[in-house]
PDB file of C-alpha atoms in Angstrom:
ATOM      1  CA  UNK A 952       6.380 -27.949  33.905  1.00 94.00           C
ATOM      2  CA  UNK A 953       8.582 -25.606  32.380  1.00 96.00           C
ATOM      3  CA  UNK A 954       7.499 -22.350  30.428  1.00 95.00           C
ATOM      4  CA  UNK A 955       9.120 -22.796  27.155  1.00 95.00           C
ATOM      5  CA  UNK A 956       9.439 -26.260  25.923  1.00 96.00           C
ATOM      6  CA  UNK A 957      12.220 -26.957  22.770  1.00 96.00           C
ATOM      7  CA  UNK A 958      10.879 -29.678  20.380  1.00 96.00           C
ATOM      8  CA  UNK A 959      13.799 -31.128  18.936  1.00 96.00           C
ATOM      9  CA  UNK A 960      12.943 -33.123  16.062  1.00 94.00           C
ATOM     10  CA  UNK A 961      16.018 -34.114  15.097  1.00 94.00           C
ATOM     11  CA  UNK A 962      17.709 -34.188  18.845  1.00 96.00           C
ATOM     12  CA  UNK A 963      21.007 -32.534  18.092  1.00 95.00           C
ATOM     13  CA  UNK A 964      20.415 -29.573  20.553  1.00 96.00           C
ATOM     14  CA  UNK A 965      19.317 -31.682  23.503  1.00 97.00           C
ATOM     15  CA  UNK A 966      22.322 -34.518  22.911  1.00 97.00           C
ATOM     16  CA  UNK A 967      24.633 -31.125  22.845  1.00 97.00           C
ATOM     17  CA  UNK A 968      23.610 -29.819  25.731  1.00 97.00           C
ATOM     18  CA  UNK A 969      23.033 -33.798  27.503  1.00 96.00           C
ATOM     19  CA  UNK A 970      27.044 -34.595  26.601  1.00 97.00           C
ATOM     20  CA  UNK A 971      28.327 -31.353  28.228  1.00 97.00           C
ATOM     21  CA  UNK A 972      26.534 -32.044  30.970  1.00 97.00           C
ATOM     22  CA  UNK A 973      24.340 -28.828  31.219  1.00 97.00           C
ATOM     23  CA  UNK A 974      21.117 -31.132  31.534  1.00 97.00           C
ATOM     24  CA  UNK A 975      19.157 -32.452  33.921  1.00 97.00           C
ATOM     25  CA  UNK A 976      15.721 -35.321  33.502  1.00 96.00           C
ATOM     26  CA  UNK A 977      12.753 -33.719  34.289  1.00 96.00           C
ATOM     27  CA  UNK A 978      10.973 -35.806  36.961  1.00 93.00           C
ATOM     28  CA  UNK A 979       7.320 -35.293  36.380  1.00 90.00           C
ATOM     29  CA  UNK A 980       7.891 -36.147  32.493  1.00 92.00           C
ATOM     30  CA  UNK A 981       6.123 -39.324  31.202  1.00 83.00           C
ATOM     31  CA  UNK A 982       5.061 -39.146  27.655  1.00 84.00           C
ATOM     32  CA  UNK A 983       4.733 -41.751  24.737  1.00 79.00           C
ATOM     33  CA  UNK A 984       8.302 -43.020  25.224  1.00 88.00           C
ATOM     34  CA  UNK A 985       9.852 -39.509  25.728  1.00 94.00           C
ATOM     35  CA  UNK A 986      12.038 -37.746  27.744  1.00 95.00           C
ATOM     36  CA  UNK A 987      12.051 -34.129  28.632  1.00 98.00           C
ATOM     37  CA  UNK A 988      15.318 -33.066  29.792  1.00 98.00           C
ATOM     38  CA  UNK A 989      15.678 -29.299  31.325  1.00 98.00           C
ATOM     39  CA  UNK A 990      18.398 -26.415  30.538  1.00 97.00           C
ATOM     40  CA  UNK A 991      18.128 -23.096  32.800  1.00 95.00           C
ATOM     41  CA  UNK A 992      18.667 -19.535  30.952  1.00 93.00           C
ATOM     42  CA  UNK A 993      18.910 -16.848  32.144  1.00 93.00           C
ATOM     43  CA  UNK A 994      17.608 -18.537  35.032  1.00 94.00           C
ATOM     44  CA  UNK A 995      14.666 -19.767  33.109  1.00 95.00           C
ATOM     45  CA  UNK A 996      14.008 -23.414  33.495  1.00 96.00           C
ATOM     46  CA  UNK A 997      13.199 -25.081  30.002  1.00 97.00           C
ATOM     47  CA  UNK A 998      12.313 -28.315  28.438  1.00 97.00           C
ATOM     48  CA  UNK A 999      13.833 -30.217  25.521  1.00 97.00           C
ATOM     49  CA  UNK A1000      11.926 -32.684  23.959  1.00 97.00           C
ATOM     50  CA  UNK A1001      14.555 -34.895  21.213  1.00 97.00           C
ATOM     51  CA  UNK A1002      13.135 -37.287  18.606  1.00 96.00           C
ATOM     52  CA  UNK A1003       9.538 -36.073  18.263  1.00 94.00           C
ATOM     53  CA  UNK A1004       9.944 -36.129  14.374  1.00 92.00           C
ATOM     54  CA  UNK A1005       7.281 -35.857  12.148  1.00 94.00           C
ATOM     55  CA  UNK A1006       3.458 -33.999  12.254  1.00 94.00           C
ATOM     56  CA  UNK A1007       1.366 -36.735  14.390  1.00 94.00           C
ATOM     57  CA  UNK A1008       4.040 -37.383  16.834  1.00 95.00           C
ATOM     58  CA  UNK A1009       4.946 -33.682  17.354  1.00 95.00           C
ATOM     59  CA  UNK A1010       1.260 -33.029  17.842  1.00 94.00           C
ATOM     60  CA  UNK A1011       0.917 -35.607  20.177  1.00 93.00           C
ATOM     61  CA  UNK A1012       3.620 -34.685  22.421  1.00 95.00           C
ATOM     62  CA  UNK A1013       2.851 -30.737  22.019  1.00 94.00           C
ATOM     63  CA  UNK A1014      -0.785 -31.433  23.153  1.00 92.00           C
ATOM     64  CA  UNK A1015       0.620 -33.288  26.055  1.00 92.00           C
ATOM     65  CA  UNK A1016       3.016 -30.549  26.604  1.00 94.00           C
ATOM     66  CA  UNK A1017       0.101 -27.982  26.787  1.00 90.00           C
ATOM     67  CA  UNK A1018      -2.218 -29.928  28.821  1.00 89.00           C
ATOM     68  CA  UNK A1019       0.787 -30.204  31.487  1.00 92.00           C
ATOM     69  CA  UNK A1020       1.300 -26.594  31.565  1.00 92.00           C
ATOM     70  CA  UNK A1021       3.741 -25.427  29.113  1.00 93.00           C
ATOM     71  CA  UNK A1022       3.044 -22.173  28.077  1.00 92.00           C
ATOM     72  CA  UNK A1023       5.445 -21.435  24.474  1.00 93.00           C
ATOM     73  CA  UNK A1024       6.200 -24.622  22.498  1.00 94.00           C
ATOM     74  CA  UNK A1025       9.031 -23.970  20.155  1.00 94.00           C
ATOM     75  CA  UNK A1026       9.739 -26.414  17.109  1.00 94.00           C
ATOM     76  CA  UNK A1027      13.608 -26.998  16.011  1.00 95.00           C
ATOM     77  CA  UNK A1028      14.608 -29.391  12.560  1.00 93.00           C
ATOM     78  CA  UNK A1029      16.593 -29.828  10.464  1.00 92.00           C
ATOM     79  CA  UNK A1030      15.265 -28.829   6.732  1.00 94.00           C
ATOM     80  CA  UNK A1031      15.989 -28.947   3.125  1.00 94.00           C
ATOM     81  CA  UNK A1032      16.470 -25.443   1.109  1.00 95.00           C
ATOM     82  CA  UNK A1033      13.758 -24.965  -1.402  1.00 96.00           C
ATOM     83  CA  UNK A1034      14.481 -21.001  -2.349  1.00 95.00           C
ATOM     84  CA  UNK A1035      17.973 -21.019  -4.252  1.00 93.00           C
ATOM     85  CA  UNK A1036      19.440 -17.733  -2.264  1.00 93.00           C
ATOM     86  CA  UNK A1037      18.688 -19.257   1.031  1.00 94.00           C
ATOM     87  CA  UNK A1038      21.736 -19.135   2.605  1.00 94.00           C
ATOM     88  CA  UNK A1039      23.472 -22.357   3.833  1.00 94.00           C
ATOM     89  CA  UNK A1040      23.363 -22.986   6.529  1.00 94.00           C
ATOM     90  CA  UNK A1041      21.040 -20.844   8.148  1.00 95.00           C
ATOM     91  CA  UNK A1042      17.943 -20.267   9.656  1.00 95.00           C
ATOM     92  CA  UNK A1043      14.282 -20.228   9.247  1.00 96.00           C
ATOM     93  CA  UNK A1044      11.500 -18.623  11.358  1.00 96.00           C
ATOM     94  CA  UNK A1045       8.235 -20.353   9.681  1.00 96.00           C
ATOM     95  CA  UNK A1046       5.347 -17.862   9.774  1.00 97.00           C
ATOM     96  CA  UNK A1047       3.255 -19.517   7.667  1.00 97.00           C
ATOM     97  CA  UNK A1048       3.199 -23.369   6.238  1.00 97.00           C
ATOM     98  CA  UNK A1049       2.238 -25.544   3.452  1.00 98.00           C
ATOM     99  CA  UNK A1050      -0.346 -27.681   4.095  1.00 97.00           C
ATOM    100  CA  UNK A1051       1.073 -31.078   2.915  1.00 95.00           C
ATOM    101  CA  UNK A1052       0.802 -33.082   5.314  1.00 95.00           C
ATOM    102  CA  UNK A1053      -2.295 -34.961   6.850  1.00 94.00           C
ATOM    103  CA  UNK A1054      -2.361 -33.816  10.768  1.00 94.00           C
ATOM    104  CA  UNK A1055      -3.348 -30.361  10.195  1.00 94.00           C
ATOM    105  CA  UNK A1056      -6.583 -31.043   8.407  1.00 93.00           C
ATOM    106  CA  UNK A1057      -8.098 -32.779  11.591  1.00 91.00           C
ATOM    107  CA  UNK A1058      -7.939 -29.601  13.023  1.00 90.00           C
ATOM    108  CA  UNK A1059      -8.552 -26.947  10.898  1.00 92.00           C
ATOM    109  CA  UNK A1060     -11.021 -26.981   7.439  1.00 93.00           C
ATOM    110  CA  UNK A1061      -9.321 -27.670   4.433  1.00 95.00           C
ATOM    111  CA  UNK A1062      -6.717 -24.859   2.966  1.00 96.00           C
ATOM    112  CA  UNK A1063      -3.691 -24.608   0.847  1.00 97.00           C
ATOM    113  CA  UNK A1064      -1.657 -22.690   4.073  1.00 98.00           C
ATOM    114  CA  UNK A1065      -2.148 -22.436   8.072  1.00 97.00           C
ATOM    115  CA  UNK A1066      -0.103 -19.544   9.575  1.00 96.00           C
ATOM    116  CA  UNK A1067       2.519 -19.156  12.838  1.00 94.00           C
ATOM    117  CA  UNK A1068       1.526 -17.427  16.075  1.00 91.00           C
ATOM    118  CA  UNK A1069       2.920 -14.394  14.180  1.00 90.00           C
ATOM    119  CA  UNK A1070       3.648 -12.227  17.270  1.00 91.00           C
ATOM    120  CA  UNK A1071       5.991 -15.113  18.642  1.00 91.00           C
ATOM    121  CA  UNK A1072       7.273 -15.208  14.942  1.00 93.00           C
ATOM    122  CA  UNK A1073       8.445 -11.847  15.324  1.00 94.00           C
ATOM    123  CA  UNK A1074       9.636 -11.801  18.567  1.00 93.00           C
ATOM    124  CA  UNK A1075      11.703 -15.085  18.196  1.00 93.00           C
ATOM    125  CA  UNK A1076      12.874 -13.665  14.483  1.00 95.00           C
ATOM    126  CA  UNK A1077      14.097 -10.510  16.451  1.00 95.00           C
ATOM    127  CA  UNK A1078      15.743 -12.375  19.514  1.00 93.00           C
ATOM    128  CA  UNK A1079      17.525 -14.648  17.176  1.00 94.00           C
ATOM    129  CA  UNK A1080      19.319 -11.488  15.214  1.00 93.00           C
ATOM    130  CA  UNK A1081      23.055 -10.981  16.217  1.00 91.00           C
ATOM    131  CA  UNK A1082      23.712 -14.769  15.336  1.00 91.00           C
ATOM    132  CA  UNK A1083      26.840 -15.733  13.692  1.00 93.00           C
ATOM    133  CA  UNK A1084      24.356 -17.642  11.028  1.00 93.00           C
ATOM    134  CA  UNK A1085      21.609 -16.037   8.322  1.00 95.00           C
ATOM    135  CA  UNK A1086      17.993 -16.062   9.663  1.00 96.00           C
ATOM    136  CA  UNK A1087      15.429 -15.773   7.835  1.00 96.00           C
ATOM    137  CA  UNK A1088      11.424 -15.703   7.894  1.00 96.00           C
ATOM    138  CA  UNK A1089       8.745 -16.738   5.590  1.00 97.00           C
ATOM    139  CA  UNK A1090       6.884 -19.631   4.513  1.00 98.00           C
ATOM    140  CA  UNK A1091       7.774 -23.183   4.476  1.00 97.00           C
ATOM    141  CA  UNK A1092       6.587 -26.729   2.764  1.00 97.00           C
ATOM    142  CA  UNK A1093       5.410 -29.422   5.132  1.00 97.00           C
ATOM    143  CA  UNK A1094       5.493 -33.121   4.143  1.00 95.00           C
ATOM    144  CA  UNK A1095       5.259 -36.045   5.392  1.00 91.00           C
ATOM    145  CA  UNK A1096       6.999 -38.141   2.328  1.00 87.00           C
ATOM    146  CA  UNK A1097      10.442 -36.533   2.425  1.00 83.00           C
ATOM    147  CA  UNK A1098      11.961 -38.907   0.132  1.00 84.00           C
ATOM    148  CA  UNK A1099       9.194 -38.218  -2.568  1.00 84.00           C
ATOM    149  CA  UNK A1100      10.163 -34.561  -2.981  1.00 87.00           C
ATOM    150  CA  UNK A1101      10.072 -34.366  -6.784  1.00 90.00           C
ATOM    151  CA  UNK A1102      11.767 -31.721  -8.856  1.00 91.00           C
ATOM    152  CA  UNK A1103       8.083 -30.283  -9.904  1.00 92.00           C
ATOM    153  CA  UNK A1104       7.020 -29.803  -6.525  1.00 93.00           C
ATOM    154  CA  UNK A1105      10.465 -28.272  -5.595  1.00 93.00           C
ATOM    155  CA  UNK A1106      10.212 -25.777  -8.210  1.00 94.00           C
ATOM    156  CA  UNK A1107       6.270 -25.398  -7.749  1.00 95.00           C
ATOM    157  CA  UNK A1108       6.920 -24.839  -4.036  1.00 96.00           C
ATOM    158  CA  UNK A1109       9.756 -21.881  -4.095  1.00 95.00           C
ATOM    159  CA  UNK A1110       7.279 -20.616  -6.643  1.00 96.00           C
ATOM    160  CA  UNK A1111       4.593 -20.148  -3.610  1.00 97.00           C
ATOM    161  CA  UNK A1112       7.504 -18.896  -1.825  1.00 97.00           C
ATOM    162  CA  UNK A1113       8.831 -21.260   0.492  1.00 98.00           C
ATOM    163  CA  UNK A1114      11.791 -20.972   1.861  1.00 97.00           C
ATOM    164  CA  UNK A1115      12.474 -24.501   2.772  1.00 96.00           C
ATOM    165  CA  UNK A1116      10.949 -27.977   3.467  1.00 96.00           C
ATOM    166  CA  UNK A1117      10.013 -29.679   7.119  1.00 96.00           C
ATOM    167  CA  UNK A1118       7.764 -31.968   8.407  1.00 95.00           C
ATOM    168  CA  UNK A1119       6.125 -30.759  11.023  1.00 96.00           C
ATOM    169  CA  UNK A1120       5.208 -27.131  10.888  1.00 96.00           C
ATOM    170  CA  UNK A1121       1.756 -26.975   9.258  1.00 96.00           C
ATOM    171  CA  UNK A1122       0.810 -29.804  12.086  1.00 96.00           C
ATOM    172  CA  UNK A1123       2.223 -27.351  14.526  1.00 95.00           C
ATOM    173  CA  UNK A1124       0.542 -24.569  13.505  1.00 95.00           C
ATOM    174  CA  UNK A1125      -2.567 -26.108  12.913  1.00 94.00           C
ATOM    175  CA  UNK A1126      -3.206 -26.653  16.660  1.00 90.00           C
ATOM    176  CA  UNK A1127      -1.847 -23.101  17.593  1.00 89.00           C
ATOM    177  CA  UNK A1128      -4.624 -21.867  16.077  1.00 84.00           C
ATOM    178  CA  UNK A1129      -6.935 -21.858  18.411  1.00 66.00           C
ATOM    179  CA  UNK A1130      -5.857 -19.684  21.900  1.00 56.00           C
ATOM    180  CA  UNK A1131      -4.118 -20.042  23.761  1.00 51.00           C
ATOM    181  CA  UNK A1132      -1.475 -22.107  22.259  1.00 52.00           C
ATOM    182  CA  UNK A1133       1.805 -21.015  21.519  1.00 53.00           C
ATOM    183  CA  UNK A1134       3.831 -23.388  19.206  1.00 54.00           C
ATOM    184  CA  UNK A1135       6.860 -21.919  16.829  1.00 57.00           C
ATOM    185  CA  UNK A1136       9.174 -24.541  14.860  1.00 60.00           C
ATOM    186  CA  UNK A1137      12.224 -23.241  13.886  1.00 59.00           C
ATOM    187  CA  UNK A1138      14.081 -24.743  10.886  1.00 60.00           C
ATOM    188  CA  UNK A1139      17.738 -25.010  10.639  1.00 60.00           C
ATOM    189  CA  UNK A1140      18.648 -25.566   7.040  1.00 59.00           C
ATOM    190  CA  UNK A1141      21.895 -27.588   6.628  1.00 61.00           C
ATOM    191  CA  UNK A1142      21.297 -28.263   3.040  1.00 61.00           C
ATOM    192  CA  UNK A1143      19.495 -27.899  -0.372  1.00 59.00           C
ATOM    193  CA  UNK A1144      16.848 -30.712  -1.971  1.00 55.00           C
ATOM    194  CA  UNK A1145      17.797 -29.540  -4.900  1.00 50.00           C
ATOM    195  CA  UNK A1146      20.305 -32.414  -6.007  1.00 46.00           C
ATOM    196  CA  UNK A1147      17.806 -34.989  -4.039  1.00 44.00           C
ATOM    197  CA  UNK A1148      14.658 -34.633  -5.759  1.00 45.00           C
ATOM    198  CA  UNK A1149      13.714 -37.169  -8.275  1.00 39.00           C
ATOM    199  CA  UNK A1150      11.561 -36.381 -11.368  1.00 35.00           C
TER     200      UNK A1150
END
């Protein structure tokens, strides 16, 4: 199993890397109608995981990531601006998420927030510096209804302070809490909710 393992939610990375050819199946990969494919850096072998969108089905996979030996899980979507001076694009380090969403409360107790591994926050913040995009690090908004994003919560939300909205972070932090599980999603915010959210 390799180390570091890439979530893709939304696959973009992985079908990159798959069409120039830099990509190669991993062979002792069988989960829930997956496939892992494997990049080497820096002569690093790691794992992409495309399509695992949403909080149950990122769990799922992560967990079986985990159990199989993966060490760092790392989270990459796609995710709607919420803060108005977010750059776009750009991107987001989550350090801490919104709980609202349903996974994360059948494994932690009930709370508004669940927070990031925040020393693989940091270190993943500073490694991505030097990029030719923004990147940014705060808190985020998890759903699971995307396309009931209303105005109120949009504006109730950058209130709090999040920087933008995903759907799997909170779930993905929620199991990182307890040691020694490494999981970090990454955002990559192509656009803003703003003109989406009904009222």
């Amino acid at each position: 199993m390799p180390p570091i393992c890439v979530l893709d939610f939304d696959g973009d990375l992985t079908d990159w890397l798959l069409k120039a050819g830099l990509t190669r199946p991993h062979p002792g990969w069988a989960c829930f109608h997956t496939t892992m494919q494997t990049v080497e850096i820096d002569g690093m072998e790691c794992g992409l995981i495309a399509r695992t969108i949403g909080g149950p089905y990122a769990v799922l996979v992560a967990e079986q990531l985990q159990v199989s030996g993966a060490q760092v899980i790392l989270g990459l979507t796609s995710a709607g601006r919420v803060n108005p001076s977010l750059p776009l694009p750009s991107l987001v380090i989550a350090t801490s998420a919104i709980r609202d969403e349903g996974t994360s409360y059948h494994y932690l107790p009930t709370a508004d927030v669940v927070a990031a591994p925040l020393e693989l926050a940091k270190a993943l913040y500073r490694g991505l510096q030097g990029l030719s995009l923004p990147v940014s690090q705060g808190l985020v908004w998890t759903t699971d209804a995307p396309y009931r994003e209303t105005a109120e919560q949009l504006e109730e939300n950058s209130i709090k302070g999040a920087l933008a909205v995903e759907m799997q972070a909170a779930s993905l932090f929620a199991i990182a809490s307890t040691p020694p599980k490494q999981l970090l999603p990454t955002a990559s915010i192509r656009g803003s909710c703003a003109k989406f959210a009904r009222s």
